[in-house]
Amino acid sequence: MDNRQRQQDEILALEAIFGAHAVEKSGNPDEHTFILHAPIDTMEAQLDLRFHLPDSYPSDTPPVFEWVCAHDMSARLRESSPGFIYPVRQLVLSDSMYDMASTELHRVWDEEMCRDVAVYSWVVWLGEYLSERWPQPLDPIPLPKDSVANVASSSTITNDTQSATSSTQSTKPDSAPNIFTGPPLEMKKSVFVAHVAQVRSADDVRAVRDTLLQDKKIAQATHNILAYRITLDNGSVSQDNDDDGETAAGKRLGHLLHLLNAQNLVVVVTR
């Protein structure tokens, strides 16, 4: 059996294992490349890997892989479980991890009995390898019921300094971080007030939000937009945002925190 037939048989095997949708073939028949969307079920993550199969593969040359990206699939729960924030993990491949993966791919191919299934055997190894080094899925943060109900509210915060800073005077749980509230900013007939706190965990984020919503004017605001970034013990970053009904506002706020490389910080903007 020639190499091209063996390659086709391997791709068919990958489709049978991961599903036809998981293998994205090149539209050019002269380019023997494909992208594999490989799930890591235990991690609730998906790897996107591009493979190039040389003419001499699998008989004499190993396949070549290219890291495309990784997806935090736990975010898919957003659609089925409204009322929660799902912290997004940072799933990246460092240079040392890439070198280890490349070495292992050559080792797997070098084992004569595994050459026709080198890609599958290596992807299984890669999933186990990354599971030991990537952060596990984080627990969702439930949104306060008042916040969910207030999405449809048409009330706004008045342009009054006392009402803008009243959140710092509300009853604060002993475990809640200190919250710093800025002066109100009026723009296009809307009033915006920013609240900032240092956080170290999902519980801290929840405590900050619960504390702010004890203030009736904040709880009855049209939107309370939230974003946070937390640096975990292993160096990875947990980050997420909530629009609270203001389309893409949370995403923009989270992007700003990312650009500023903000760490261990939650920002809530009340409108």
GROMACS .gro file of C-alpha atoms in nm:
model
  271
    1MET     CA    1   0.000   0.000   0.000
    2ASP     CA    2   0.146   0.339  -0.098
    3ASN     CA    3   0.184   0.634   0.138
    4ARG     CA    4  -0.106   0.837   0.000
    5GLN     CA    5  -0.348   0.550   0.054
    6ARG     CA    6  -0.219   0.502   0.406
    7GLN     CA    7  -0.267   0.875   0.469
    8GLN     CA    8  -0.626   0.862   0.344
    9ASP     CA    9  -0.696   0.562   0.564
   10GLU     CA   10  -0.558   0.750   0.866
   11ILE     CA   11  -0.778   1.053   0.795
   12LEU     CA   12  -1.082   0.825   0.765
   13ALA     CA   13  -0.992   0.674   1.102
   14LEU     CA   14  -0.967   1.022   1.258
   15GLU     CA   15  -1.311   1.111   1.117
   16ALA     CA   16  -1.454   0.789   1.262
   17ILE     CA   17  -1.307   0.865   1.605
   18PHE     CA   18  -1.361   1.240   1.636
   19GLY     CA   19  -1.644   1.290   1.385
   20ALA     CA   20  -1.641   1.405   1.022
   21HIS     CA   21  -1.679   1.768   1.133
   22ALA     CA   22  -1.355   1.740   1.331
   23VAL     CA   23  -1.137   1.699   1.021
   24GLU     CA   24  -1.112   2.005   0.797
   25LYS     CA   25  -0.943   1.904   0.473
   26SER     CA   26  -0.757   2.138   0.240
   27GLY     CA   27  -0.950   2.238  -0.071
   28ASN     CA   28  -0.638   2.193  -0.284
   29PRO     CA   29  -0.581   1.823  -0.368
   30ASP     CA   30  -0.209   1.894  -0.414
   31GLU     CA   31  -0.179   2.018  -0.056
   32HIS     CA   32  -0.178   1.721   0.177
   33THR     CA   33  -0.280   1.916   0.483
   34PHE     CA   34  -0.577   1.914   0.718
   35ILE     CA   35  -0.689   2.077   1.042
   36LEU     CA   36  -0.799   1.853   1.327
   37HIS     CA   37  -1.043   1.991   1.585
   38ALA     CA   38  -0.960   1.756   1.871
   39PRO     CA   39  -1.163   1.773   2.193
   40ILE     CA   40  -1.015   1.717   2.538
   41ASP     CA   41  -1.329   1.614   2.719
   42THR     CA   42  -1.177   1.605   3.067
   43MET     CA   43  -1.056   1.962   3.020
   44GLU     CA   44  -1.370   2.096   2.846
   45ALA     CA   45  -1.132   2.226   2.579
   46GLN     CA   46  -1.069   2.182   2.207
   47LEU     CA   47  -0.739   2.186   2.019
   48ASP     CA   48  -0.712   2.310   1.661
   49LEU     CA   49  -0.405   2.155   1.498
   50ARG     CA   50  -0.289   2.173   1.136
   51PHE     CA   51  -0.106   1.869   1.001
   52HIS     CA   52   0.107   1.846   0.689
   53LEU     CA   53   0.166   1.496   0.553
   54PRO     CA   54   0.482   1.473   0.340
   55ASP     CA   55   0.487   1.240   0.039
   56SER     CA   56   0.714   1.009   0.236
   57TYR     CA   57   0.479   0.984   0.536
   58PRO     CA   58   0.422   0.745   0.707
   59SER     CA   59   0.692   0.517   0.568
   60ASP     CA   60   1.001   0.737   0.597
   61THR     CA   61   0.908   1.080   0.736
   62PRO     CA   62   0.698   1.190   1.036
   63PRO     CA   63   0.404   1.429   0.998
   64VAL     CA   64   0.450   1.799   1.067
   65PHE     CA   65   0.211   1.976   1.303
   66GLU     CA   66   0.126   2.343   1.347
   67TRP     CA   67  -0.045   2.481   1.656
   68VAL     CA   68  -0.347   2.686   1.550
   69CYS     CA   69  -0.528   2.761   1.877
   70ALA     CA   70  -0.713   2.617   2.173
   71HIS     CA   71  -1.070   2.689   2.284
   72ASP     CA   72  -1.215   2.695   2.634
   73MET     CA   73  -1.532   2.496   2.560
   74SER     CA   74  -1.673   2.552   2.909
   75ALA     CA   75  -1.789   2.887   2.768
   76ARG     CA   76  -2.050   2.699   2.564
   77LEU     CA   77  -2.246   2.658   2.889
   78ARG     CA   78  -2.332   3.027   2.868
   79GLU     CA   79  -2.609   2.951   2.621
   80SER     CA   80  -2.768   2.672   2.824
   81SER     CA   81  -2.721   2.821   3.171
   82PRO     CA   82  -2.813   3.190   3.181
   83GLY     CA   83  -2.752   3.375   3.505
   84PHE     CA   84  -2.390   3.263   3.541
   85ILE     CA   85  -2.048   3.398   3.452
   86TYR     CA   86  -1.805   3.133   3.325
   87PRO     CA   87  -1.439   3.230   3.388
   88VAL     CA   88  -1.235   3.192   3.070
   89ARG     CA   89  -0.907   3.005   3.108
   90GLN     CA   90  -0.594   3.102   2.920
   91LEU     CA   91  -0.497   2.792   2.719
   92VAL     CA   92  -0.162   2.858   2.553
   93LEU     CA   93   0.130   2.647   2.436
   94SER     CA   94   0.464   2.777   2.565
   95ASP     CA   95   0.788   2.729   2.370
   96SER     CA   96   0.901   2.451   2.601
   97MET     CA   97   0.565   2.274   2.571
   98TYR     CA   98   0.582   2.306   2.191
   99ASP     CA   99   0.930   2.152   2.187
  100MET     CA  100   0.812   1.865   2.406
  101ALA     CA  101   0.511   1.803   2.181
  102SER     CA  102   0.728   1.804   1.868
  103THR     CA  103   0.973   1.559   2.023
  104GLU     CA  104   0.690   1.329   2.127
  105LEU     CA  105   0.537   1.334   1.776
  106HIS     CA  106   0.869   1.214   1.632
  107ARG     CA  107   0.896   0.948   1.902
  108VAL     CA  108   0.545   0.815   1.835
  109TRP     CA  109   0.610   0.799   1.461
  110ASP     CA  110   0.947   0.633   1.519
  111GLU     CA  111   0.771   0.334   1.674
  112GLU     CA  112   0.719   0.115   1.368
  113MET     CA  113   0.387  -0.031   1.485
  114CYS     CA  114   0.234   0.316   1.539
  115ARG     CA  115   0.326   0.488   1.215
  116ASP     CA  116  -0.014   0.448   1.048
  117VAL     CA  117  -0.188   0.598   1.351
  118ALA     CA  118   0.083   0.842   1.458
  119VAL     CA  119  -0.147   1.144   1.452
  120TYR     CA  120  -0.415   0.982   1.669
  121SER     CA  121  -0.166   0.834   1.916
  122TRP     CA  122   0.008   1.170   1.950
  123VAL     CA  123  -0.317   1.367   1.996
  124VAL     CA  124  -0.418   1.130   2.278
  125TRP     CA  125  -0.079   1.188   2.443
  126LEU     CA  126  -0.107   1.565   2.389
  127GLY     CA  127  -0.446   1.577   2.563
  128GLU     CA  128  -0.305   1.402   2.869
  129TYR     CA  129   0.007   1.618   2.864
  130LEU     CA  130  -0.187   1.945   2.852
  131SER     CA  131  -0.435   1.830   3.117
  132GLU     CA  132  -0.147   1.820   3.364
  133ARG     CA  133  -0.033   2.173   3.277
  134TRP     CA  134  -0.342   2.373   3.192
  135PRO     CA  135  -0.587   2.508   3.449
  136GLN     CA  136  -0.892   2.292   3.500
  137PRO     CA  137  -1.241   2.434   3.425
  138LEU     CA  138  -1.332   2.693   3.687
  139ASP     CA  139  -1.658   2.699   3.877
  140PRO     CA  140  -1.923   2.932   3.731
  141ILE     CA  141  -2.006   3.249   3.920
  142PRO     CA  142  -2.383   3.286   3.974
  143LEU     CA  143  -2.519   3.629   3.903
  144PRO     CA  144  -2.740   3.786   4.173
  145LYS     CA  145  -3.107   3.747   4.087
  146ASP     CA  146  -3.160   4.121   4.121
  147SER     CA  147  -2.902   4.182   3.850
  148VAL     CA  148  -3.072   3.945   3.606
  149ALA     CA  149  -3.410   4.101   3.672
  150ASN     CA  150  -3.277   4.453   3.628
  151VAL     CA  151  -3.180   4.398   3.263
  152ALA     CA  152  -3.529   4.510   3.163
  153SER     CA  153  -3.530   4.807   3.400
  154SER     CA  154  -3.544   5.153   3.247
  155SER     CA  155  -3.422   5.338   3.557
  156THR     CA  156  -3.092   5.531   3.550
  157ILE     CA  157  -2.858   5.673   3.811
  158THR     CA  158  -2.911   6.042   3.873
  159ASN     CA  159  -2.623   6.283   3.833
  160ASP     CA  160  -2.574   6.332   4.203
  161THR     CA  161  -2.245   6.285   4.385
  162GLN     CA  162  -2.406   6.142   4.696
  163SER     CA  163  -2.594   5.875   4.500
  164ALA     CA  164  -2.285   5.795   4.292
  165THR     CA  165  -2.072   5.725   4.597
  166SER     CA  166  -2.337   5.563   4.813
  167SER     CA  167  -2.207   5.216   4.725
  168THR     CA  168  -1.909   5.272   4.953
  169GLN     CA  169  -2.149   5.340   5.238
  170SER     CA  170  -2.360   5.026   5.191
  171THR     CA  171  -2.337   4.731   5.427
  172LYS     CA  172  -2.033   4.532   5.316
  173PRO     CA  173  -1.985   4.163   5.408
  174ASP     CA  174  -1.673   4.105   5.618
  175SER     CA  175  -1.516   3.896   5.341
  176ALA     CA  176  -1.583   4.143   5.060
  177PRO     CA  177  -1.283   4.334   4.916
  178ASN     CA  178  -1.270   4.712   4.949
  179ILE     CA  179  -1.451   4.883   4.664
  180PHE     CA  180  -1.339   5.216   4.522
  181THR     CA  181  -1.604   5.424   4.344
  182GLY     CA  182  -1.514   5.701   4.101
  183PRO     CA  183  -1.698   6.026   4.028
  184PRO     CA  184  -1.994   6.016   3.788
  185LEU     CA  185  -1.931   6.081   3.419
  186GLU     CA  186  -2.215   6.212   3.202
  187MET     CA  187  -2.212   6.137   2.831
  188LYS     CA  188  -2.498   6.157   2.580
  189LYS     CA  189  -2.759   6.196   2.854
  190SER     CA  190  -2.633   5.883   3.035
  191VAL     CA  191  -2.444   5.880   3.364
  192PHE     CA  192  -2.162   5.630   3.417
  193VAL     CA  193  -2.001   5.541   3.751
  194ALA     CA  194  -1.703   5.304   3.780
  195HIS     CA  195  -1.638   5.073   4.075
  196VAL     CA  196  -1.304   4.895   4.116
  197ALA     CA  197  -1.180   4.630   4.361
  198GLN     CA  198  -0.886   4.396   4.397
  199VAL     CA  199  -0.991   4.031   4.374
  200ARG     CA  200  -0.814   3.699   4.407
  201SER     CA  201  -1.093   3.449   4.339
  202ALA     CA  202  -1.438   3.398   4.192
  203ASP     CA  203  -1.579   3.437   4.543
  204ASP     CA  204  -1.425   3.785   4.563
  205VAL     CA  205  -1.589   3.883   4.233
  206ARG     CA  206  -1.925   3.760   4.357
  207ALA     CA  207  -1.881   3.943   4.690
  208VAL     CA  208  -1.802   4.271   4.513
  209ARG     CA  209  -2.108   4.242   4.292
  210ASP     CA  210  -2.336   4.147   4.580
  211THR     CA  211  -2.208   4.440   4.785
  212LEU     CA  212  -2.267   4.691   4.506
  213LEU     CA  213  -2.619   4.562   4.446
  214GLN     CA  214  -2.709   4.633   4.808
  215ASP     CA  215  -2.723   4.996   4.697
  216LYS     CA  216  -3.075   5.041   4.555
  217LYS     CA  217  -2.968   5.298   4.297
  218ILE     CA  218  -2.702   5.062   4.162
  219ALA     CA  219  -2.939   4.765   4.172
  220GLN     CA  220  -3.203   4.961   3.978
  221ALA     CA  221  -2.960   5.098   3.719
  222THR     CA  222  -3.016   5.015   3.355
  223HIS     CA  223  -2.687   4.823   3.329
  224ASN     CA  224  -2.409   4.707   3.560
  225ILE     CA  225  -2.130   4.603   3.323
  226LEU     CA  226  -1.861   4.380   3.473
  227ALA     CA  227  -1.517   4.252   3.373
  228TYR     CA  228  -1.234   4.096   3.571
  229ARG     CA  229  -0.889   3.940   3.534
  230ILE     CA  230  -0.735   3.712   3.798
  231THR     CA  231  -0.383   3.568   3.784
  232LEU     CA  232  -0.393   3.211   3.916
  233ASP     CA  233  -0.123   3.039   4.121
  234ASN     CA  234   0.011   2.856   3.814
  235GLY     CA  235   0.055   3.183   3.623
  236SER     CA  236  -0.246   3.143   3.393
  237VAL     CA  237  -0.516   3.409   3.379
  238SER     CA  238  -0.885   3.365   3.460
  239GLN     CA  239  -1.090   3.638   3.295
  240ASP     CA  240  -1.451   3.698   3.201
  241ASN     CA  241  -1.710   3.971   3.155
  242ASP     CA  242  -2.083   4.034   3.169
  243ASP     CA  243  -2.274   4.279   2.946
  244ASP     CA  244  -2.581   4.295   3.173
  245GLY     CA  245  -2.790   4.372   2.866
  246GLU     CA  246  -2.556   4.631   2.710
  247THR     CA  247  -2.447   4.458   2.389
  248ALA     CA  248  -2.071   4.384   2.379
  249ALA     CA  249  -1.999   4.634   2.659
  250GLY     CA  250  -1.856   4.370   2.891
  251LYS     CA  251  -1.638   4.233   2.613
  252ARG     CA  252  -1.498   4.580   2.541
  253LEU     CA  253  -1.429   4.638   2.910
  254GLY     CA  254  -1.257   4.301   2.937
  255HIS     CA  255  -1.049   4.380   2.628
  256LEU     CA  256  -0.938   4.706   2.788
  257LEU     CA  257  -0.827   4.521   3.103
  258HIS     CA  258  -0.633   4.282   2.879
  259LEU     CA  259  -0.460   4.567   2.694
  260LEU     CA  260  -0.365   4.724   3.026
  261ASN     CA  261  -0.243   4.386   3.154
  262ALA     CA  262  -0.460   4.442   3.463
  263GLN     CA  263  -0.417   4.171   3.726
  264ASN     CA  264  -0.643   4.064   4.012
  265LEU     CA  265  -0.895   4.335   3.938
  266VAL     CA  266  -1.270   4.357   3.887
  267VAL     CA  267  -1.436   4.662   3.733
  268VAL     CA  268  -1.809   4.730   3.739
  269VAL     CA  269  -1.946   5.020   3.536
  270THR     CA  270  -2.294   5.131   3.637
  271ARG     CA  271  -2.502   5.310   3.377
   0.00000   0.00000   0.00000
